[in-house]
Coordinates of C-alpha atoms and ligand atoms in Angstrom, one line a residue:
M1 CA 0.5 -0.1 0.3
T2 CA 1.2 3.0 -1.0
S3 CA -0.1 6.0 1.3
T4 CA 0.3 9.9 1.6
H5 CA -1.0 9.4 5.1
K6 CA 2.4 12.1 6.4
N7 CA 3.2 13.1 9.5
P8 CA 6.7 15.8 9.7
N9 CA 6.5 15.3 13.6
F10 CA 7.5 11.7 13.6
A11 CA 10.6 10.7 14.5
P12 CA 13.9 9.8 11.9
K13 CA 14.6 5.7 11.8
H14 CA 17.8 6.1 14.5
I15 CA 17.4 3.6 17.2
R16 CA 18.9 0.2 16.9
M17 CA 16.4 -2.1 19.6
K18 CA 14.5 -5.0 17.5
I19 CA 11.0 -5.1 18.2
L20 CA 8.4 -8.6 18.5
I21 CA 5.1 -7.7 17.9
L22 CA 2.7 -10.1 18.8
G23 CA -1.5 -10.7 17.4
S24 CA -2.9 -10.4 13.6
G25 CA -5.4 -7.9 13.8
G26 CA -5.8 -4.4 12.7
R27 CA -4.5 -3.4 16.0
E28 CA -0.9 -4.7 15.3
D29 CA -0.9 -3.5 11.7
A30 CA -1.3 -0.4 13.0
F31 CA 1.2 -1.3 15.7
A32 CA 3.9 -2.1 12.9
W33 CA 3.3 0.7 11.0
R34 CA 3.6 3.0 13.9
I35 CA 6.8 1.0 14.8
S36 CA 7.8 1.4 11.4
K37 CA 8.3 5.3 11.6
D38 CA 10.4 5.0 14.5
L39 CA 13.0 1.8 13.6
A40 CA 14.2 0.3 10.3
K41 CA 12.2 -2.5 8.7
E42 CA 15.1 -5.7 10.0
N43 CA 14.1 -3.9 13.7
L44 CA 10.9 -5.6 13.5
F45 CA 9.0 -8.4 13.6
I46 CA 5.9 -10.1 13.7
S47 CA 3.7 -13.1 14.6
P48 CA 1.7 -14.2 13.3
G49 CA 0.3 -10.9 11.9
N50 CA -1.6 -11.1 8.3
G51 CA -1.9 -9.9 5.4
G52 CA -0.6 -6.5 5.8
S53 CA 2.5 -6.8 8.3
E54 CA 5.5 -7.8 5.6
Q55 CA 5.4 -3.9 4.1
Y56 CA 6.8 -3.3 7.7
A57 CA 8.4 -6.6 9.1
T58 CA 9.6 -9.4 9.0
Q59 CA 6.7 -11.9 9.0
L60 CA 6.5 -15.2 11.6
K61 CA 4.4 -17.3 11.5
F62 CA 3.9 -19.0 15.2
S63 CA 0.4 -17.9 17.4
A64 CA 0.5 -14.9 19.9
V65 CA 0.0 -17.9 22.5
D66 CA 2.6 -20.2 21.4
F67 CA 5.5 -19.3 24.4
N68 CA 8.2 -22.1 23.6
A69 CA 8.3 -20.1 19.6
I70 CA 7.8 -16.9 21.1
A71 CA 10.6 -16.8 23.3
A72 CA 12.9 -19.3 20.9
A73 CA 11.8 -16.5 17.7
V74 CA 13.8 -14.5 21.0
A75 CA 16.3 -16.2 20.6
E76 CA 17.4 -16.7 17.1
Y77 CA 16.7 -12.8 16.5
Q78 CA 17.3 -11.4 19.2
I79 CA 14.5 -9.7 20.0
D80 CA 14.3 -6.7 23.0
L81 CA 11.5 -6.1 22.8
L82 CA 7.8 -7.7 23.1
V83 CA 4.7 -5.8 22.4
V84 CA 2.0 -7.6 22.8
G85 CA -1.5 -7.0 21.1
P86 CA -4.1 -9.1 22.1
E87 CA -5.5 -10.1 26.3
D88 CA -5.0 -14.0 26.0
P89 CA -1.4 -14.4 25.7
L90 CA -1.4 -12.1 28.5
V91 CA -4.4 -13.9 31.0
N92 CA -2.0 -16.6 30.3
G93 CA 0.4 -16.0 31.9
I94 CA 3.3 -15.0 29.0
R95 CA 4.9 -12.8 31.2
E96 CA 5.4 -15.4 33.6
H97 CA 5.9 -17.9 31.4
L98 CA 9.3 -15.7 29.4
E99 CA 10.6 -14.0 32.5
N100 CA 11.6 -17.9 33.5
D101 CA 12.7 -18.7 29.9
D102 CA 16.6 -18.0 29.9
R103 CA 16.1 -17.1 26.2
C104 CA 14.7 -14.1 27.4
K105 CA 17.3 -12.8 30.1
N106 CA 17.3 -9.9 28.3
L107 CA 13.9 -9.8 27.0
K108 CA 11.7 -6.2 27.6
I109 CA 7.9 -7.5 28.1
L110 CA 5.5 -5.0 26.9
G111 CA 1.9 -6.0 28.1
P112 CA 1.2 -7.1 32.3
G113 CA 1.4 -10.6 34.3
A114 CA -1.2 -12.5 34.7
N115 CA -2.1 -11.1 37.7
G116 CA -2.4 -7.1 36.0
A117 CA -4.6 -9.2 32.7
I118 CA -7.1 -10.6 35.7
L119 CA -8.7 -6.8 35.2
E120 CA -10.0 -7.5 31.5
G121 CA -9.9 -11.8 32.2
S122 CA -12.2 -11.3 35.4
K123 CA -15.1 -9.1 35.5
E124 CA -15.5 -9.6 39.0
F125 CA -12.4 -9.3 39.7
A126 CA -12.7 -5.9 37.9
K127 CA -15.4 -4.7 40.5
Q128 CA -14.3 -5.9 43.4
F129 CA -11.1 -4.0 42.7
M130 CA -13.1 -1.0 41.8
H131 CA -15.1 -1.1 44.4
K132 CA -11.9 -1.7 46.1
H133 CA -10.5 1.2 45.6
G134 CA -13.1 3.5 45.5
I135 CA -13.2 4.1 41.7
P136 CA -16.7 4.5 40.0
T137 CA -18.7 2.0 38.6
A138 CA -22.3 0.2 38.2
R139 CA -24.1 -1.6 41.9
Y140 CA -23.0 -4.6 40.6
G141 CA -24.1 -8.6 42.2
S142 CA -21.9 -11.7 41.4
F143 CA -23.8 -15.0 40.7
T144 CA -22.1 -18.9 40.7
E145 CA -23.6 -21.7 39.0
N146 CA -25.4 -22.7 42.6
Q147 CA -26.7 -19.2 42.7
A148 CA -29.1 -19.0 39.8
S149 CA -31.8 -18.6 41.6
E150 CA -30.1 -15.1 44.4
A151 CA -29.0 -14.3 40.4
K152 CA -32.8 -14.0 39.8
E153 CA -33.7 -12.4 42.6
F154 CA -30.6 -9.9 42.7
L155 CA -32.2 -8.5 38.5
K156 CA -35.2 -6.8 40.3
K157 CA -32.9 -4.8 42.3
F158 CA -32.5 -2.6 39.4
N159 CA -34.8 -1.3 36.9
P160 CA -34.4 -2.3 33.6
P161 CA -32.8 -2.9 30.6
Y162 CA -30.7 -5.7 32.5
V163 CA -27.2 -6.4 31.8
I164 CA -25.2 -9.4 32.5
K165 CA -22.3 -9.9 32.1
A166 CA -20.5 -13.7 32.2
D167 CA -17.0 -13.1 34.3
G168 CA -14.3 -14.4 31.5
L169 CA -12.7 -13.3 28.3
A170 CA -15.8 -14.5 25.6
A171 CA -14.2 -13.1 22.6
G172 CA -16.4 -9.2 23.7
K173 CA -19.9 -11.7 23.1
G174 CA -20.0 -12.2 27.2
V175 CA -22.5 -8.6 27.5
V176 CA -25.8 -9.1 26.5
I177 CA -28.5 -6.5 27.9
L178 CA -31.7 -7.0 28.2
D179 CA -35.2 -5.1 28.3
K180 CA -37.2 -8.1 30.0
L181 CA -37.1 -9.5 33.3
E182 CA -38.3 -13.0 31.8
E183 CA -35.0 -13.0 29.2
A184 CA -33.0 -12.1 31.4
Q185 CA -33.5 -14.9 33.4
D186 CA -33.4 -16.9 30.7
H187 CA -30.1 -15.7 29.9
I188 CA -28.7 -16.8 33.2
D189 CA -29.8 -20.0 32.5
Q190 CA -28.4 -20.1 28.7
V191 CA -25.4 -19.1 30.5
F192 CA -25.6 -21.6 34.3
H193 CA -26.7 -23.9 32.2
D194 CA -26.0 -24.6 28.8
K195 CA -23.1 -22.9 28.3
M196 CA -23.6 -20.6 26.1
F197 CA -20.1 -19.1 27.1
G198 CA -18.4 -22.2 28.3
A199 CA -16.1 -21.6 31.1
A200 CA -15.7 -18.5 31.6
G201 CA -19.7 -18.0 32.0
N202 CA -18.5 -19.6 35.9
K203 CA -19.6 -17.0 37.2
I204 CA -21.9 -13.8 36.0
V205 CA -21.9 -10.3 37.2
I206 CA -25.1 -8.5 36.6
E207 CA -25.3 -4.7 37.1
E208 CA -27.3 -1.5 37.2
F209 CA -27.4 0.1 33.2
L210 CA -25.5 3.1 33.3
A211 CA -27.0 4.9 30.2
G212 CA -24.4 7.9 28.4
M213 CA -21.8 8.4 25.4
E214 CA -18.9 6.2 25.7
V215 CA -15.2 6.7 25.3
S216 CA -11.4 4.7 25.5
M217 CA -8.9 6.0 27.3
F218 CA -5.2 4.1 27.6
A219 CA -2.5 4.6 30.3
L220 CA 1.0 3.5 28.4
C221 CA 1.9 2.2 32.7
D222 CA 5.5 1.7 33.8
G223 CA 4.8 -0.3 36.9
K224 CA 4.5 3.6 38.6
N225 CA 4.0 6.1 36.1
Y226 CA 2.2 5.9 33.6
V227 CA 1.2 8.4 30.3
M228 CA -2.0 9.2 29.0
L229 CA -2.9 8.8 25.1
P230 CA -5.5 10.0 22.8
E231 CA -9.0 8.3 23.3
A232 CA -11.5 7.8 21.6
K233 CA -15.3 6.7 20.3
D234 CA -15.5 2.4 19.6
Y235 CA -18.6 2.5 17.2
K236 CA -19.8 -1.0 19.0
R237 CA -22.9 -1.9 17.2
I238 CA -23.1 -3.8 13.0
G239 CA -25.0 -1.3 12.1
E240 CA -26.5 2.0 11.4
G241 CA -27.2 4.8 14.2
D242 CA -25.5 1.6 16.6
S243 CA -28.2 -1.3 15.8
G244 CA -27.6 -4.8 15.7
K245 CA -25.7 -7.3 17.3
N246 CA -22.6 -6.6 19.4
T247 CA -19.0 -6.0 16.9
G248 CA -15.8 -5.7 18.0
G249 CA -16.0 -2.4 16.6
M250 CA -16.9 -1.2 12.9
G251 CA -15.1 2.1 13.1
T252 CA -13.8 4.7 15.9
V253 CA -12.8 8.4 15.8
S254 CA -10.7 10.5 17.6
P255 CA -10.6 13.1 19.8
V256 CA -13.7 12.8 21.4
P257 CA -15.7 16.3 21.6
F258 CA -17.2 15.8 24.8
V259 CA -13.8 15.3 26.1
D260 CA -13.0 18.7 27.5
S261 CA -10.0 19.6 30.0
I262 CA -13.1 18.9 33.1
F263 CA -14.2 15.5 32.2
M264 CA -10.1 15.1 31.6
N265 CA -9.6 15.9 34.5
K266 CA -11.9 13.9 36.3
V267 CA -10.9 11.2 34.4
I268 CA -7.2 11.8 36.5
E269 CA -8.7 12.5 38.8
R270 CA -11.3 9.6 39.6
I271 CA -10.3 6.6 37.9
V272 CA -6.8 6.8 36.4
E273 CA -4.7 8.0 39.9
P274 CA -7.3 5.9 41.3
T275 CA -6.0 2.7 39.6
M276 CA -2.8 3.1 39.3
K277 CA -2.8 3.8 43.3
G278 CA -4.8 0.3 43.6
L279 CA -2.5 -1.4 41.7
Q280 CA 0.7 -1.0 43.9
T281 CA -1.4 -0.9 47.1
D282 CA -2.0 -4.7 45.9
N283 CA 1.5 -5.7 44.5
I284 CA 0.7 -5.2 40.9
D285 CA 3.6 -4.2 38.2
F286 CA 1.4 -3.3 35.9
K287 CA 3.9 -2.4 32.1
G288 CA 1.6 -2.2 29.2
F289 CA -2.0 -0.2 28.5
I290 CA -4.8 -0.5 30.6
F291 CA -7.8 0.1 28.2
F292 CA -10.2 1.8 30.1
G293 CA -14.2 1.8 29.5
L294 CA -15.7 4.7 30.4
I295 CA -19.0 5.9 30.1
N296 CA -20.3 9.8 30.5
V297 CA -22.5 9.7 32.7
D298 CA -24.3 13.4 33.0
G299 CA -20.7 15.0 33.0
N300 CA -18.8 11.8 35.6
P301 CA -16.9 9.6 34.1
M302 CA -17.7 6.0 35.5
V303 CA -16.3 2.4 34.3
I304 CA -17.6 0.1 32.3
E305 CA -14.2 -2.2 32.1
Y306 CA -10.8 -2.4 32.3
N307 CA -9.0 -4.1 29.3
A308 CA -5.4 -4.8 29.5
R309 CA -4.2 -4.0 26.4
M310 CA -5.0 -1.6 23.4
G311 CA -8.2 -1.7 21.9
D312 CA -9.0 -2.6 18.3
P313 CA -10.3 -0.5 16.1
E314 CA -8.9 2.3 18.9
T315 CA -5.1 2.0 18.2
Q316 CA -5.6 2.9 14.5
V317 CA -6.9 6.2 15.3
V318 CA -5.0 6.8 18.6
L319 CA -1.4 6.3 16.8
P320 CA -1.8 7.8 13.8
R321 CA -2.1 10.5 16.2
I322 CA 1.2 10.2 18.5
E323 CA 4.6 11.8 17.8
G324 CA 7.6 12.1 18.7
N325 CA 9.6 8.4 18.9
F326 CA 7.0 5.8 19.9
A327 CA 8.9 2.6 19.7
Q328 CA 11.8 4.1 22.4
L329 CA 8.2 5.6 24.8
L330 CA 7.6 2.2 24.3
M331 CA 10.5 0.6 25.4
D332 CA 10.7 3.2 28.2
A333 CA 7.6 2.0 29.3
A334 CA 8.6 -1.5 29.3
S335 CA 11.4 -1.1 30.6
G336 CA 9.9 1.1 34.1
N337 CA 11.4 3.9 32.3
L338 CA 8.2 6.2 32.1
E339 CA 9.0 9.0 34.7
G340 CA 8.8 12.2 34.1
Q341 CA 7.2 11.4 31.0
K342 CA 4.3 12.2 28.2
C343 CA 3.0 11.5 25.4
T344 CA 3.0 14.2 22.8
F345 CA 0.2 13.2 19.7
N346 CA -1.0 16.3 17.1
N347 CA -5.2 17.4 17.3
K348 CA -5.8 15.8 14.4
T349 CA -9.1 14.1 13.9
N350 CA -8.7 11.1 12.3
I351 CA -11.4 8.5 11.4
A352 CA -11.4 5.4 11.3
V353 CA -14.3 2.6 9.0
I354 CA -14.3 -0.6 9.1
L355 CA -14.4 -2.7 6.1
A356 CA -16.2 -6.3 7.5
S357 CA -16.9 -9.7 5.7
K358 CA -20.9 -10.1 4.6
G359 CA -22.3 -12.4 7.9
Y360 CA -20.5 -10.5 10.9
P361 CA -20.0 -10.9 13.1
E362 CA -22.1 -14.6 12.7
S363 CA -20.7 -16.0 10.0
Y364 CA -19.1 -15.0 7.3
N365 CA -16.6 -16.4 3.9
K366 CA -12.9 -15.9 3.6
G367 CA -10.9 -16.2 0.8
K368 CA -12.3 -13.3 -0.8
E369 CA -9.7 -10.9 -2.6
I370 CA -9.1 -8.1 -2.1
N371 CA -9.0 -4.5 -4.5
L372 CA -6.4 -2.3 -3.6
P373 CA -5.8 1.1 -4.6
E374 CA -2.5 2.0 -5.8
N375 CA -2.1 5.3 -4.3
C376 CA -4.6 6.6 -1.3
E377 CA -5.2 9.6 1.0
A378 CA -6.1 6.9 3.9
L379 CA -4.4 4.7 5.2
I380 CA -5.2 0.9 5.0
F381 CA -4.8 -1.2 7.7
H382 CA -4.8 -4.9 7.1
A383 CA -6.5 -7.2 9.9
G384 CA -8.6 -10.5 9.5
T385 CA -6.3 -10.0 5.6
K386 CA -4.2 -13.2 4.2
K387 CA -1.5 -12.7 1.6
E388 CA -1.3 -15.5 -1.0
G389 CA 1.1 -15.2 -3.9
E390 CA 0.2 -11.6 -4.6
K391 CA -2.9 -12.0 -4.0
I392 CA -4.5 -10.4 -0.8
L393 CA -7.2 -12.4 0.4
T394 CA -10.2 -11.9 3.2
N395 CA -9.7 -14.3 6.5
G396 CA -11.7 -13.3 9.4
G397 CA -15.1 -11.2 9.7
R398 CA -13.2 -7.8 10.4
V399 CA -11.1 -7.3 6.8
L400 CA -9.8 -3.7 6.9
A401 CA -10.0 -0.1 8.7
I402 CA -9.4 2.5 6.7
T403 CA -8.1 5.9 8.9
A404 CA -7.7 9.3 7.6
M405 CA -7.2 11.9 9.0
G406 CA -8.3 15.8 9.4
S407 CA -8.6 19.4 10.7
S408 CA -12.7 17.9 11.2
I409 CA -15.0 15.4 11.3
D410 CA -16.2 16.5 8.1
E411 CA -13.1 16.1 6.8
A412 CA -12.0 12.8 8.1
R413 CA -14.5 11.7 6.9
E414 CA -14.6 12.5 3.1
K415 CA -10.9 11.4 2.5
A416 CA -12.1 8.6 4.6
Y417 CA -15.1 6.8 2.5
K418 CA -13.6 8.1 -1.0
A419 CA -10.8 5.3 0.3
V420 CA -13.7 2.8 1.5
Y421 CA -15.0 3.4 -1.4
E422 CA -11.7 2.5 -3.9
V423 CA -11.5 -0.9 -1.9
H424 CA -13.4 -3.7 -2.9
F425 CA -13.6 -6.9 -2.4
N426 CA -17.0 -9.4 -2.6
G427 CA -19.5 -8.6 0.6
K428 CA -18.0 -5.4 1.8
T429 CA -20.1 -4.0 4.7
F430 CA -19.2 -1.5 6.3
R431 CA -21.0 1.7 8.8
S432 CA -21.5 5.3 6.4
D433 CA -22.1 7.0 10.0
I434 CA -18.9 6.7 11.7
G435 CA -18.3 10.3 13.8
L436 CA -22.1 11.5 12.8
D437 CA -22.9 11.6 15.8
L438 CA -19.5 14.1 17.0
K439 CA -20.6 17.0 14.7
R440 CA -21.4 19.5 16.1
Ligands
AMP1 P1 -17.8 -5.1 28.5 O1 -18.0 -5.7 27.5 O2 -18.1 -5.3 29.6 O3 -17.6 -3.3 27.8 O4 -19.2 -4.3 27.9 C1 -19.9 -4.8 26.0 C2 -20.4 -3.2 26.0 O5 -21.9 -3.5 26.9 C3 -20.2 -1.6 26.8 O6 -19.4 -1.3 25.7 C4 -21.3 -1.0 27.1 O7 -22.2 -0.8 25.8 C5 -21.9 -2.3 27.7 N1 -22.3 -2.1 28.8 C6 -21.5 -2.7 29.6 N2 -21.9 -2.7 31.2 C7 -23.0 -1.8 30.8 C8 -23.4 -1.0 32.2 N3 -23.1 -1.0 33.1 N4 -24.9 -0.4 31.7 C9 -25.1 0.2 30.0 N5 -23.8 -0.5 29.2 C10 -23.1 -1.4 29.8
LIG2 N1 -12.8 -1.8 20.5 C1 -13.0 -2.3 21.9 C2 -11.9 -3.2 22.5 O1 -10.9 -3.3 21.8 O2 -11.7 -4.3 23.0

């Protein structure tokens, strides 16, 4: 892909470290693209990557949870920094595994240990953590299978709609919001008895419904200190006007207009600082990204969820705004050296539009040939794609993320959608309303 999307403030390629990115989504493609501004291609590796990876890095073939293969690659390529993209390896203890492997003695890892990733891996743990450290979040109760009848009773404490969450990782599908009490009670049976989420549903969390606009915020942490990255709004539903099924995210916008300095100060004081202090108090050495899924309830931020990684497709609008030497900032976070640092970013509006396969988030076909424009003003991040010879084929639900930058939402939308129409594949599906609700 040729792109004219340039940021004059990106640092020159002068640092000598070697970085391995783990993951295969649009988020990891955006990391590879951004890190490639700071690092020569021969020093950047990604595994397993996707159909776009070869543009920026050496693409390796192992999965992000194959810890043995990862340790072998760290030794073979003398990797200095491992950037862990998705949550699975983190929740499964990649940090602990690699720290105990002699082949990784000199490796720095960006991503928390299992005791930090559990903030994402268990909704109950996250709620207890917030409760203990006075972090604003919805009222809740948690229940195991043998407490199904108490859970059904507990629903009556709240007004509809009812929010029921599987405790564990459920590929973004574990949260349901239902209008009727009977539906909510039936859902509890499906989770506990029919095991619709497998072991992730051995426990559930029932929450009070909060109404407001959502925003994703990100802190890059070094264990003690943190820097805030730009915020983003994610469009989670498949259909226009936020209708239909929940997806991993169909588009994003950054910056988010309602995040003014008053709101931001509340986020820092009430949420980010207490979270960082809570981690210290609980002896959780968190080196990596904390993703705060927030909701703006009448001007007051509350936490919907924590994730222990960057968002996808939030990363695709956040990273193009970041200036300076990002690769070094990541290394500093992984090395505990963020004290006194800031993340500098521009104020341009970035919009990402996801091109998905027809049928997503339910079943869809793969293997459709993708035609990309030769020259394009937008960035085209690959997600569910693979390369076969010279061809790029669809290989997942979310196929590409098209990101464009502008001085207004209108300008960014115009550039992004122009590129959207220049990309072709059978079944191309997207939302045409990304960013429209944020126009003033
Ligand atoms: P989660 O996986 O916890 O982020 O939940 C997925 C989505 O469900 C969120 O992005 C919200 O849109 C919605 N949601 C979760 N919890 C609540 C809540 N307590 N009140 C309103 N909406 C919620
Ligand atoms: N876009 C939401 C997530 O990454 O979880």
